[in-house]
PDB file of N, CA and C in Angstrom:
ATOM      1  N   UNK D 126     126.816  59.032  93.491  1.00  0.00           N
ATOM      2  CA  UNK D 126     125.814  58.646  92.517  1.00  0.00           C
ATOM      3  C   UNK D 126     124.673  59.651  92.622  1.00  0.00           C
ATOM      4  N   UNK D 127     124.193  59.928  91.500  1.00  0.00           N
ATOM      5  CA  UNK D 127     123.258  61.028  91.321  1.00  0.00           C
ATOM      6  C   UNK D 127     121.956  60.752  91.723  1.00  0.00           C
ATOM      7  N   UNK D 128     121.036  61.424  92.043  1.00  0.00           N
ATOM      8  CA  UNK D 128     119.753  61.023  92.064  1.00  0.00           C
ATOM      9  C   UNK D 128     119.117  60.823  90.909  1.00  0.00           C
ATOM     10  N   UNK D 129     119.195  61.523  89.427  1.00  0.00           N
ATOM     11  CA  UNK D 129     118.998  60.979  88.632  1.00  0.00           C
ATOM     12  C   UNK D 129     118.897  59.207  88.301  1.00  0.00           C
ATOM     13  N   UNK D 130     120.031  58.817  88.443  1.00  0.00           N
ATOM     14  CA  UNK D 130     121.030  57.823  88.170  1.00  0.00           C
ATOM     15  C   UNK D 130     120.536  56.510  89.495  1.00  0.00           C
ATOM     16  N   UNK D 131     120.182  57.587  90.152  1.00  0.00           N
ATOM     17  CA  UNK D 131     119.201  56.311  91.419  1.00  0.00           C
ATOM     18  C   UNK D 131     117.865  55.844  91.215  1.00  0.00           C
ATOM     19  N   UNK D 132     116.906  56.985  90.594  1.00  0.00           N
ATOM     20  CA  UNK D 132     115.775  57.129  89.770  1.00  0.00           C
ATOM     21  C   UNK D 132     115.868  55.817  88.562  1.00  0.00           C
ATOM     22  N   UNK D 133     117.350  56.235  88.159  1.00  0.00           N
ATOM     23  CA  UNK D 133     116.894  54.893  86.577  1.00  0.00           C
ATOM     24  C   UNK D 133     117.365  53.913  87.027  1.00  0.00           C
ATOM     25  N   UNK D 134     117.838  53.242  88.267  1.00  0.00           N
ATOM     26  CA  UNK D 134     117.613  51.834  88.701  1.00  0.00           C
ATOM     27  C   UNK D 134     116.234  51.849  89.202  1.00  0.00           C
ATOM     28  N   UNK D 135     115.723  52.637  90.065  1.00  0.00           N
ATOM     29  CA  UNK D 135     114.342  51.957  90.388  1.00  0.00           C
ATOM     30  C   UNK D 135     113.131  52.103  89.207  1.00  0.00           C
ATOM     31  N   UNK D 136     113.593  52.889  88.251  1.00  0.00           N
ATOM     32  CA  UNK D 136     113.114  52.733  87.382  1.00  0.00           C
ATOM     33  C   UNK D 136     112.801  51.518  86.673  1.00  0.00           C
ATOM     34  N   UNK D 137     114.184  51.097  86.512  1.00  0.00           N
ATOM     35  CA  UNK D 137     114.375  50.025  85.519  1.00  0.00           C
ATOM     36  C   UNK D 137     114.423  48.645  85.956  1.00  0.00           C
ATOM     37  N   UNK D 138     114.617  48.542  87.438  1.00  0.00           N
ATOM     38  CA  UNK D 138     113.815  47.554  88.665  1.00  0.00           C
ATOM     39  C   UNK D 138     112.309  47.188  88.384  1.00  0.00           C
ATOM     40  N   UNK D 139     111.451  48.726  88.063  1.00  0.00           N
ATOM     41  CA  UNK D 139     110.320  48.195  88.264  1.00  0.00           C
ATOM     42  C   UNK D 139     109.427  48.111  87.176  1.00  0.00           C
ATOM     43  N   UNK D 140     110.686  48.341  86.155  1.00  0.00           N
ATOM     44  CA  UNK D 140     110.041  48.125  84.342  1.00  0.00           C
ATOM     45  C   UNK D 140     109.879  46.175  84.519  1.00  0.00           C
ATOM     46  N   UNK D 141     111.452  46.020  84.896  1.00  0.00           N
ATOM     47  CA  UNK D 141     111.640  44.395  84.589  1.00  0.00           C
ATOM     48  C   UNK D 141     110.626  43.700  85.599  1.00  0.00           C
ATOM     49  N   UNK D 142     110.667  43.939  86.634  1.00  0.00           N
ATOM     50  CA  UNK D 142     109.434  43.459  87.705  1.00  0.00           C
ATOM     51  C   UNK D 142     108.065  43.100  86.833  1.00  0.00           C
ATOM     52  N   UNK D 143     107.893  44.109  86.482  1.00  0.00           N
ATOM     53  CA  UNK D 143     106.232  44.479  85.582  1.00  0.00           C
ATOM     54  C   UNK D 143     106.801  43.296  84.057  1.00  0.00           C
ATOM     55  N   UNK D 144     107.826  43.068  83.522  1.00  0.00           N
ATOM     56  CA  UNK D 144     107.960  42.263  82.691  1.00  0.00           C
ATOM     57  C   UNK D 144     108.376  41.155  83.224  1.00  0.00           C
ATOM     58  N   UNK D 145     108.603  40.499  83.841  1.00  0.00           N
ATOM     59  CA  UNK D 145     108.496  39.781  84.781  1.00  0.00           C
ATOM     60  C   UNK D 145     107.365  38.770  84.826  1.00  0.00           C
ATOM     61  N   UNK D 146     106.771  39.674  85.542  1.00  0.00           N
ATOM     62  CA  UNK D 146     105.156  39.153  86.151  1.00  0.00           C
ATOM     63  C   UNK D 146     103.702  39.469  84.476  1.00  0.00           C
ATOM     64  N   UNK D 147     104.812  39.371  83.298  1.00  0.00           N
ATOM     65  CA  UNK D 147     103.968  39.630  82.467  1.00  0.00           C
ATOM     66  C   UNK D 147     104.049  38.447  81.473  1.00  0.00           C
ATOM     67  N   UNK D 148     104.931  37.603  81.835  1.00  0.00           N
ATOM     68  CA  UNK D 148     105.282  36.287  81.478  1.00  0.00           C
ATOM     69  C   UNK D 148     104.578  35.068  81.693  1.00  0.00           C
ATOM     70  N   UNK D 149     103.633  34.915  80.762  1.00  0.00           N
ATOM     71  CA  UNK D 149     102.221  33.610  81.343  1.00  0.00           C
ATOM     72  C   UNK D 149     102.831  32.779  81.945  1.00  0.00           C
ATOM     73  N   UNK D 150     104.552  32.236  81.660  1.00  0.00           N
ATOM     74  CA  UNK D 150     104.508  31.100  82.304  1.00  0.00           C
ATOM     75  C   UNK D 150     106.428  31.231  82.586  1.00  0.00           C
ATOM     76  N   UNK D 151     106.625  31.544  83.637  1.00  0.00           N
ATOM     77  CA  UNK D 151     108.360  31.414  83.354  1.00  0.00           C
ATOM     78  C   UNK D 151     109.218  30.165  83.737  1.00  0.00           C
ATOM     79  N   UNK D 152     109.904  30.275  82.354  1.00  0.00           N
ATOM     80  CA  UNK D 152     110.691  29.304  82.584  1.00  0.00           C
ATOM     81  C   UNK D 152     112.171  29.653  82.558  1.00  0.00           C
ATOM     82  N   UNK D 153     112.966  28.825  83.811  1.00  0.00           N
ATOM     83  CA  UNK D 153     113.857  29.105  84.144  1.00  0.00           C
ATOM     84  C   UNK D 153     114.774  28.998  83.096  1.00  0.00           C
ATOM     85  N   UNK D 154     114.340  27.736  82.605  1.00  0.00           N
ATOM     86  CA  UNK D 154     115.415  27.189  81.539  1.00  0.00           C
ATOM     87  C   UNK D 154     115.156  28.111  80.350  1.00  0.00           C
ATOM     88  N   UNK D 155     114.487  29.095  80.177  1.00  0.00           N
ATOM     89  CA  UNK D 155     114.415  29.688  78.543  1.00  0.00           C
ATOM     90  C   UNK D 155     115.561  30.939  79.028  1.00  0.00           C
ATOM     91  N   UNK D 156     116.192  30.984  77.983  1.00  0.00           N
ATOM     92  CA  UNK D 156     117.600  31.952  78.264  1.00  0.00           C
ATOM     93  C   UNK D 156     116.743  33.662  78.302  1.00  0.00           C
ATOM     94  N   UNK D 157     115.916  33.623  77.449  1.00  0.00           N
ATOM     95  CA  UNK D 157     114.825  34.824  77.744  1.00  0.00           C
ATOM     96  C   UNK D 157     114.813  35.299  78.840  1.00  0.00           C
ATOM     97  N   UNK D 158     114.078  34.657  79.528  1.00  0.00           N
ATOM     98  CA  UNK D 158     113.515  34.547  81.188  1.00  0.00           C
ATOM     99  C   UNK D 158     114.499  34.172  81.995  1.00  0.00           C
ATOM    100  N   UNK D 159     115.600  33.763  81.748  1.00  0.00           N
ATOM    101  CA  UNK D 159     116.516  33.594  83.069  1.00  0.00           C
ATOM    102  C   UNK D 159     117.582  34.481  83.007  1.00  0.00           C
ATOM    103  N   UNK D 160     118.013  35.656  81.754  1.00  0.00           N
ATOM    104  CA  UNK D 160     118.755  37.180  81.417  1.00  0.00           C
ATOM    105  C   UNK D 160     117.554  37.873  82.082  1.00  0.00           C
ATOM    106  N   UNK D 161     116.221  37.951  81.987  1.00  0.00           N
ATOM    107  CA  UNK D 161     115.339  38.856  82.288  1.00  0.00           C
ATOM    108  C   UNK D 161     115.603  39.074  83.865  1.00  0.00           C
ATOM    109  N   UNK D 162     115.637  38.163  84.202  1.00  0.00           N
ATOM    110  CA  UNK D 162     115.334  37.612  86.281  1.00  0.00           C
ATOM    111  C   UNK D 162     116.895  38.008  86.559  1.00  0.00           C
ATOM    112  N   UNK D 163     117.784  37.935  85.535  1.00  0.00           N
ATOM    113  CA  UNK D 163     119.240  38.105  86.460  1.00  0.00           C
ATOM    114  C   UNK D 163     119.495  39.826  86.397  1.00  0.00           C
ATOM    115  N   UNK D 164     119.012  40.062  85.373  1.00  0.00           N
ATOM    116  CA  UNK D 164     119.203  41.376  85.053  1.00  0.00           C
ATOM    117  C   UNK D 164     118.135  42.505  86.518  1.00  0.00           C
ATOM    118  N   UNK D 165     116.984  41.925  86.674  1.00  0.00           N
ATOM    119  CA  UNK D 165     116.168  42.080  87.539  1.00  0.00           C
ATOM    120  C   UNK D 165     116.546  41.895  89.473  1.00  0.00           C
ATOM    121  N   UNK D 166     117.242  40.974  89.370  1.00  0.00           N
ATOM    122  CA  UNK D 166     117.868  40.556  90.497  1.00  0.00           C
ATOM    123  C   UNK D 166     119.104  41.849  90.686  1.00  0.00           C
ATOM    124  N   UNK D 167     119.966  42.032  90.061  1.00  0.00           N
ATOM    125  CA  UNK D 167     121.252  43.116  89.956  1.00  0.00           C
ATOM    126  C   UNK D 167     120.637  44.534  90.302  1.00  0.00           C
ATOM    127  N   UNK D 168     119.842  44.630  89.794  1.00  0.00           N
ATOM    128  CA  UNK D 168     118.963  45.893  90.168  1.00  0.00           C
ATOM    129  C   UNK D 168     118.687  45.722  91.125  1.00  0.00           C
ATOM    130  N   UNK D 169     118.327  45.269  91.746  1.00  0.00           N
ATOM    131  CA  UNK D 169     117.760  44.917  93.020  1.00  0.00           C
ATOM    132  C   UNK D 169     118.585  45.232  94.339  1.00  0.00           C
ATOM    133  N   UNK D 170     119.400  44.091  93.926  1.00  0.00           N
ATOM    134  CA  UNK D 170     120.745  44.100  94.485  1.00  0.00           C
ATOM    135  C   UNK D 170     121.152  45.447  94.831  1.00  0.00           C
ATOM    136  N   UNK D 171     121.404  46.352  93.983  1.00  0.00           N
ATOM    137  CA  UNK D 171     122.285  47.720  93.552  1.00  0.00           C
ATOM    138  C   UNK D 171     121.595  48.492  94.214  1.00  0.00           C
ATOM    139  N   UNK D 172     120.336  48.699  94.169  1.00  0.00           N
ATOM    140  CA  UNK D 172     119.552  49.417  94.751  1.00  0.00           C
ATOM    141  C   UNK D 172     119.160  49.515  96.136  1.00  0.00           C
ATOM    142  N   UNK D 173     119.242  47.991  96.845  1.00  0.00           N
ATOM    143  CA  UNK D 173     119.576  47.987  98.116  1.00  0.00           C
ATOM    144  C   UNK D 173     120.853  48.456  98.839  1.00  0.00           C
ATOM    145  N   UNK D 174     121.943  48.009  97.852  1.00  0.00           N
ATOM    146  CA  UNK D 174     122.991  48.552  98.452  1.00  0.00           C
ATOM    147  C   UNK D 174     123.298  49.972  98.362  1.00  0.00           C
ATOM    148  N   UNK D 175     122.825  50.810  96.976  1.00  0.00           N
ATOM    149  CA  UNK D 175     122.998  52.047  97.066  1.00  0.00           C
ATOM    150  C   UNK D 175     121.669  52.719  98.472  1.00  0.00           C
ATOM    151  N   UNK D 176     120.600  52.413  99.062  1.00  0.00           N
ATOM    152  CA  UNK D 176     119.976  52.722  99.578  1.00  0.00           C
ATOM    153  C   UNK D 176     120.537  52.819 101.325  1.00  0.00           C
ATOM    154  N   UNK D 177     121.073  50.945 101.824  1.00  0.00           N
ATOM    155  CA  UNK D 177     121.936  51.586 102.538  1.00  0.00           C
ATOM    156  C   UNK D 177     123.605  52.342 103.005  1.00  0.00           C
ATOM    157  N   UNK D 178     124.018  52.729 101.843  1.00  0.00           N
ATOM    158  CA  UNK D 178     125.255  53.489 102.057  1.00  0.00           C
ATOM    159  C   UNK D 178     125.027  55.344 102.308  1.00  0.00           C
ATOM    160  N   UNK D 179     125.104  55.567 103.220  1.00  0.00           N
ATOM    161  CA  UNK D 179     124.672  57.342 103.405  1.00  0.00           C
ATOM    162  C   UNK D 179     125.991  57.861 102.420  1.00  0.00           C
ATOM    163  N   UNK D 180     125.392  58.995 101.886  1.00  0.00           N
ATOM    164  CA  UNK D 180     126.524  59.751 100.944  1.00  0.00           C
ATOM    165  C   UNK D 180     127.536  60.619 101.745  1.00  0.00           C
ATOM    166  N   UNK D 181     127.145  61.093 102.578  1.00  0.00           N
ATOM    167  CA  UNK D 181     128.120  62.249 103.587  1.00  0.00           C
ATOM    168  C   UNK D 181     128.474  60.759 104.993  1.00  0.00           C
ATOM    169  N   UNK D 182     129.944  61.251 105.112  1.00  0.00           N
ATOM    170  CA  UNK D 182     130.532  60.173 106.361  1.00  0.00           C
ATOM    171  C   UNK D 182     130.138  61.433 107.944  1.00  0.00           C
ATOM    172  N   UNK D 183     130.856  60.587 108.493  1.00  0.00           N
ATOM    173  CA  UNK D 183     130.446  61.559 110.064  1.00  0.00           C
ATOM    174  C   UNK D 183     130.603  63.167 109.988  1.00  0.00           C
ATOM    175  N   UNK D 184     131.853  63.332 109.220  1.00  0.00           N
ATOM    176  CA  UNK D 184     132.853  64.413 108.966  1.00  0.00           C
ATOM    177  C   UNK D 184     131.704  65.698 108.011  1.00  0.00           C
ATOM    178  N   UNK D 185     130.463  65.144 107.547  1.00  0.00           N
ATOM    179  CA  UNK D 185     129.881  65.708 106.097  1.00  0.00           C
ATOM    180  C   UNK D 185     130.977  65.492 104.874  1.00  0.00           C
ATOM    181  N   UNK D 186     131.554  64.675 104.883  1.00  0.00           N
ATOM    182  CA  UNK D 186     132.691  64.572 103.739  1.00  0.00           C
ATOM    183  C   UNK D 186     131.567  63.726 102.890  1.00  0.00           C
ATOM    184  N   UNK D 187     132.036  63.838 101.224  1.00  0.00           N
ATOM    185  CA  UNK D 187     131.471  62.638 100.629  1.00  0.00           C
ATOM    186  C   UNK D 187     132.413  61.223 101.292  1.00  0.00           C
ATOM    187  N   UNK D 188     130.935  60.394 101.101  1.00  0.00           N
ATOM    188  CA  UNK D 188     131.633  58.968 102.279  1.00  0.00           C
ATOM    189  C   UNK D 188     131.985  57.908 100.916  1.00  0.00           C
ATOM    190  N   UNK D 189     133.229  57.542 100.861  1.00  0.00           N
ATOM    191  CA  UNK D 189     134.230  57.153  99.683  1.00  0.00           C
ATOM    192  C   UNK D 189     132.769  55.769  99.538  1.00  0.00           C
ATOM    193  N   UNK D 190     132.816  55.256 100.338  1.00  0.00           N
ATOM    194  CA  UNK D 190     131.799  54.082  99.879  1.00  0.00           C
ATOM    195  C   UNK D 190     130.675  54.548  98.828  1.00  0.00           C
ATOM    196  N   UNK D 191     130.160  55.593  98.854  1.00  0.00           N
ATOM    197  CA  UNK D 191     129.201  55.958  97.763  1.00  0.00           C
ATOM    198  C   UNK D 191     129.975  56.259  96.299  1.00  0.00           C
ATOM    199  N   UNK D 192     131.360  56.513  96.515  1.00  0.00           N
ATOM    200  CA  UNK D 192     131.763  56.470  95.008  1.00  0.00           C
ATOM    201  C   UNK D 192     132.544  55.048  94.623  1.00  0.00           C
ATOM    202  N   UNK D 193     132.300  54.083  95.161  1.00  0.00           N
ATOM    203  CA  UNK D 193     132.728  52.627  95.368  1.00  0.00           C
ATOM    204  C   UNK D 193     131.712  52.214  94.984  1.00  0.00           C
ATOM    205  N   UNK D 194     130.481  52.445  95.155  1.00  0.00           N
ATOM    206  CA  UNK D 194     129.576  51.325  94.941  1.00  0.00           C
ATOM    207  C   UNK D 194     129.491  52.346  93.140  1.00  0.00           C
ATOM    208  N   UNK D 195     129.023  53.362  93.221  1.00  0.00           N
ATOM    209  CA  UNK D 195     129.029  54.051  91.942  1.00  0.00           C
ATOM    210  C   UNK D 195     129.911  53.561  91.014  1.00  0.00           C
ATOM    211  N   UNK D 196     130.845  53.629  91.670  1.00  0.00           N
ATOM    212  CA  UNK D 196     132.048  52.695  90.101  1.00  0.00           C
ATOM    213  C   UNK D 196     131.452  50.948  90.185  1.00  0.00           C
ATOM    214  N   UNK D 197     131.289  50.628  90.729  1.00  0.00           N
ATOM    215  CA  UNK D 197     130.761  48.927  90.839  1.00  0.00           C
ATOM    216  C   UNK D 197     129.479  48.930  90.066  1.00  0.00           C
ATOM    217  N   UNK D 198     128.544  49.925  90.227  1.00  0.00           N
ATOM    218  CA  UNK D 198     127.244  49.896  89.593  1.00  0.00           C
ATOM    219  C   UNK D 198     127.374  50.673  88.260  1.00  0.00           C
ATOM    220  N   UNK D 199     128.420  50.989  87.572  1.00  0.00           N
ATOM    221  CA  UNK D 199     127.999  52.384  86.783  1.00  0.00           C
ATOM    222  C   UNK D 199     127.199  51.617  85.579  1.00  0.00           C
ATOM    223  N   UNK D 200     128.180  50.473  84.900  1.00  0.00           N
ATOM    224  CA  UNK D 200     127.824  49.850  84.003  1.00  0.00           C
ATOM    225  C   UNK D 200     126.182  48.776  84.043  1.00  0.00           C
ATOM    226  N   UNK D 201     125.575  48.890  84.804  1.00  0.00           N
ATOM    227  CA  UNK D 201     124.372  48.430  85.370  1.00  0.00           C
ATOM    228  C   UNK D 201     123.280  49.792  84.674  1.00  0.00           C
ATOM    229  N   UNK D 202     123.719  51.208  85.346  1.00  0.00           N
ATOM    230  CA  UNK D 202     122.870  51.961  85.119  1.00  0.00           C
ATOM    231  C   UNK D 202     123.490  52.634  83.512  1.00  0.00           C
ATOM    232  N   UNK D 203     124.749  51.947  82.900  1.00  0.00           N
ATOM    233  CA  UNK D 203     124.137  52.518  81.683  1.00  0.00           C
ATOM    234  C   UNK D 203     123.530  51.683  80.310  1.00  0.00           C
ATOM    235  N   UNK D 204     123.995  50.431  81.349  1.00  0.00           N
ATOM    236  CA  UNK D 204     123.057  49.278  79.899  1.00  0.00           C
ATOM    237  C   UNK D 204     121.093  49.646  80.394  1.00  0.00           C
ATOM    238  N   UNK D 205     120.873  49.464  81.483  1.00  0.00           N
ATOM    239  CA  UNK D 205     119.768  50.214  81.839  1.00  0.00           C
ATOM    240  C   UNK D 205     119.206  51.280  81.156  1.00  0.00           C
ATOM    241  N   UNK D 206     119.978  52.725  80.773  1.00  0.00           N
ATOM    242  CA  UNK D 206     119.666  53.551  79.956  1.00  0.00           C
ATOM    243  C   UNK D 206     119.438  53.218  78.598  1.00  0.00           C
ATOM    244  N   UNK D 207     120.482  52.020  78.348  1.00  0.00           N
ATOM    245  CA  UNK D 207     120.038  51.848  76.774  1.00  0.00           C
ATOM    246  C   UNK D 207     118.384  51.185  76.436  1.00  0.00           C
ATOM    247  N   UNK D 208     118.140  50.512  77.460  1.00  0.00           N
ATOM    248  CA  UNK D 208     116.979  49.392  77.472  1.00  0.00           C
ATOM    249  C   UNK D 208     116.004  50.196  76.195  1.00  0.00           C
TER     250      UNK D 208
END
């Protein structure tokens, strides 16, 4: 996964955060606000996990887990791009 491509999750982590906390009053039950928080949560998620997986294994090889989580996340960072 690119650094680009790591950039537009925390990007887009800390767009929804800021929309988020821009919500006078959230309610769980409004389908609005509870796509906003899940969508917000996944990022989150993704971003922790891409943070701890190192890209090079012992060997300096690329470490297969970084192109594992990359295929698991791709579709995350490109509905993200569309935002």
């Amino acid at each position: 996964m690119g650094f680009v491509h790591q950039i537009s999750y925390v990007t887009g982590a800390v767009i929804g955060l800021n929309e988020l906390e821009a919500i006078p009053s959230f309610d769980k039950n409004r389908e609005l606000n509870a796509t906003k928080f899940q969508q917000v949560a996944l990022l989150i998620k993704a971003l922790a996990e891409i943070m701890k997986t190192p890209v090079l294994d012992n060997e300096g090889q690329i470490n297969p887990a970084s192109v594992t989580i990359q295929a698991k996340y791709r579709a995350i960072g490109a509905s993200n791009n569309g935002d």
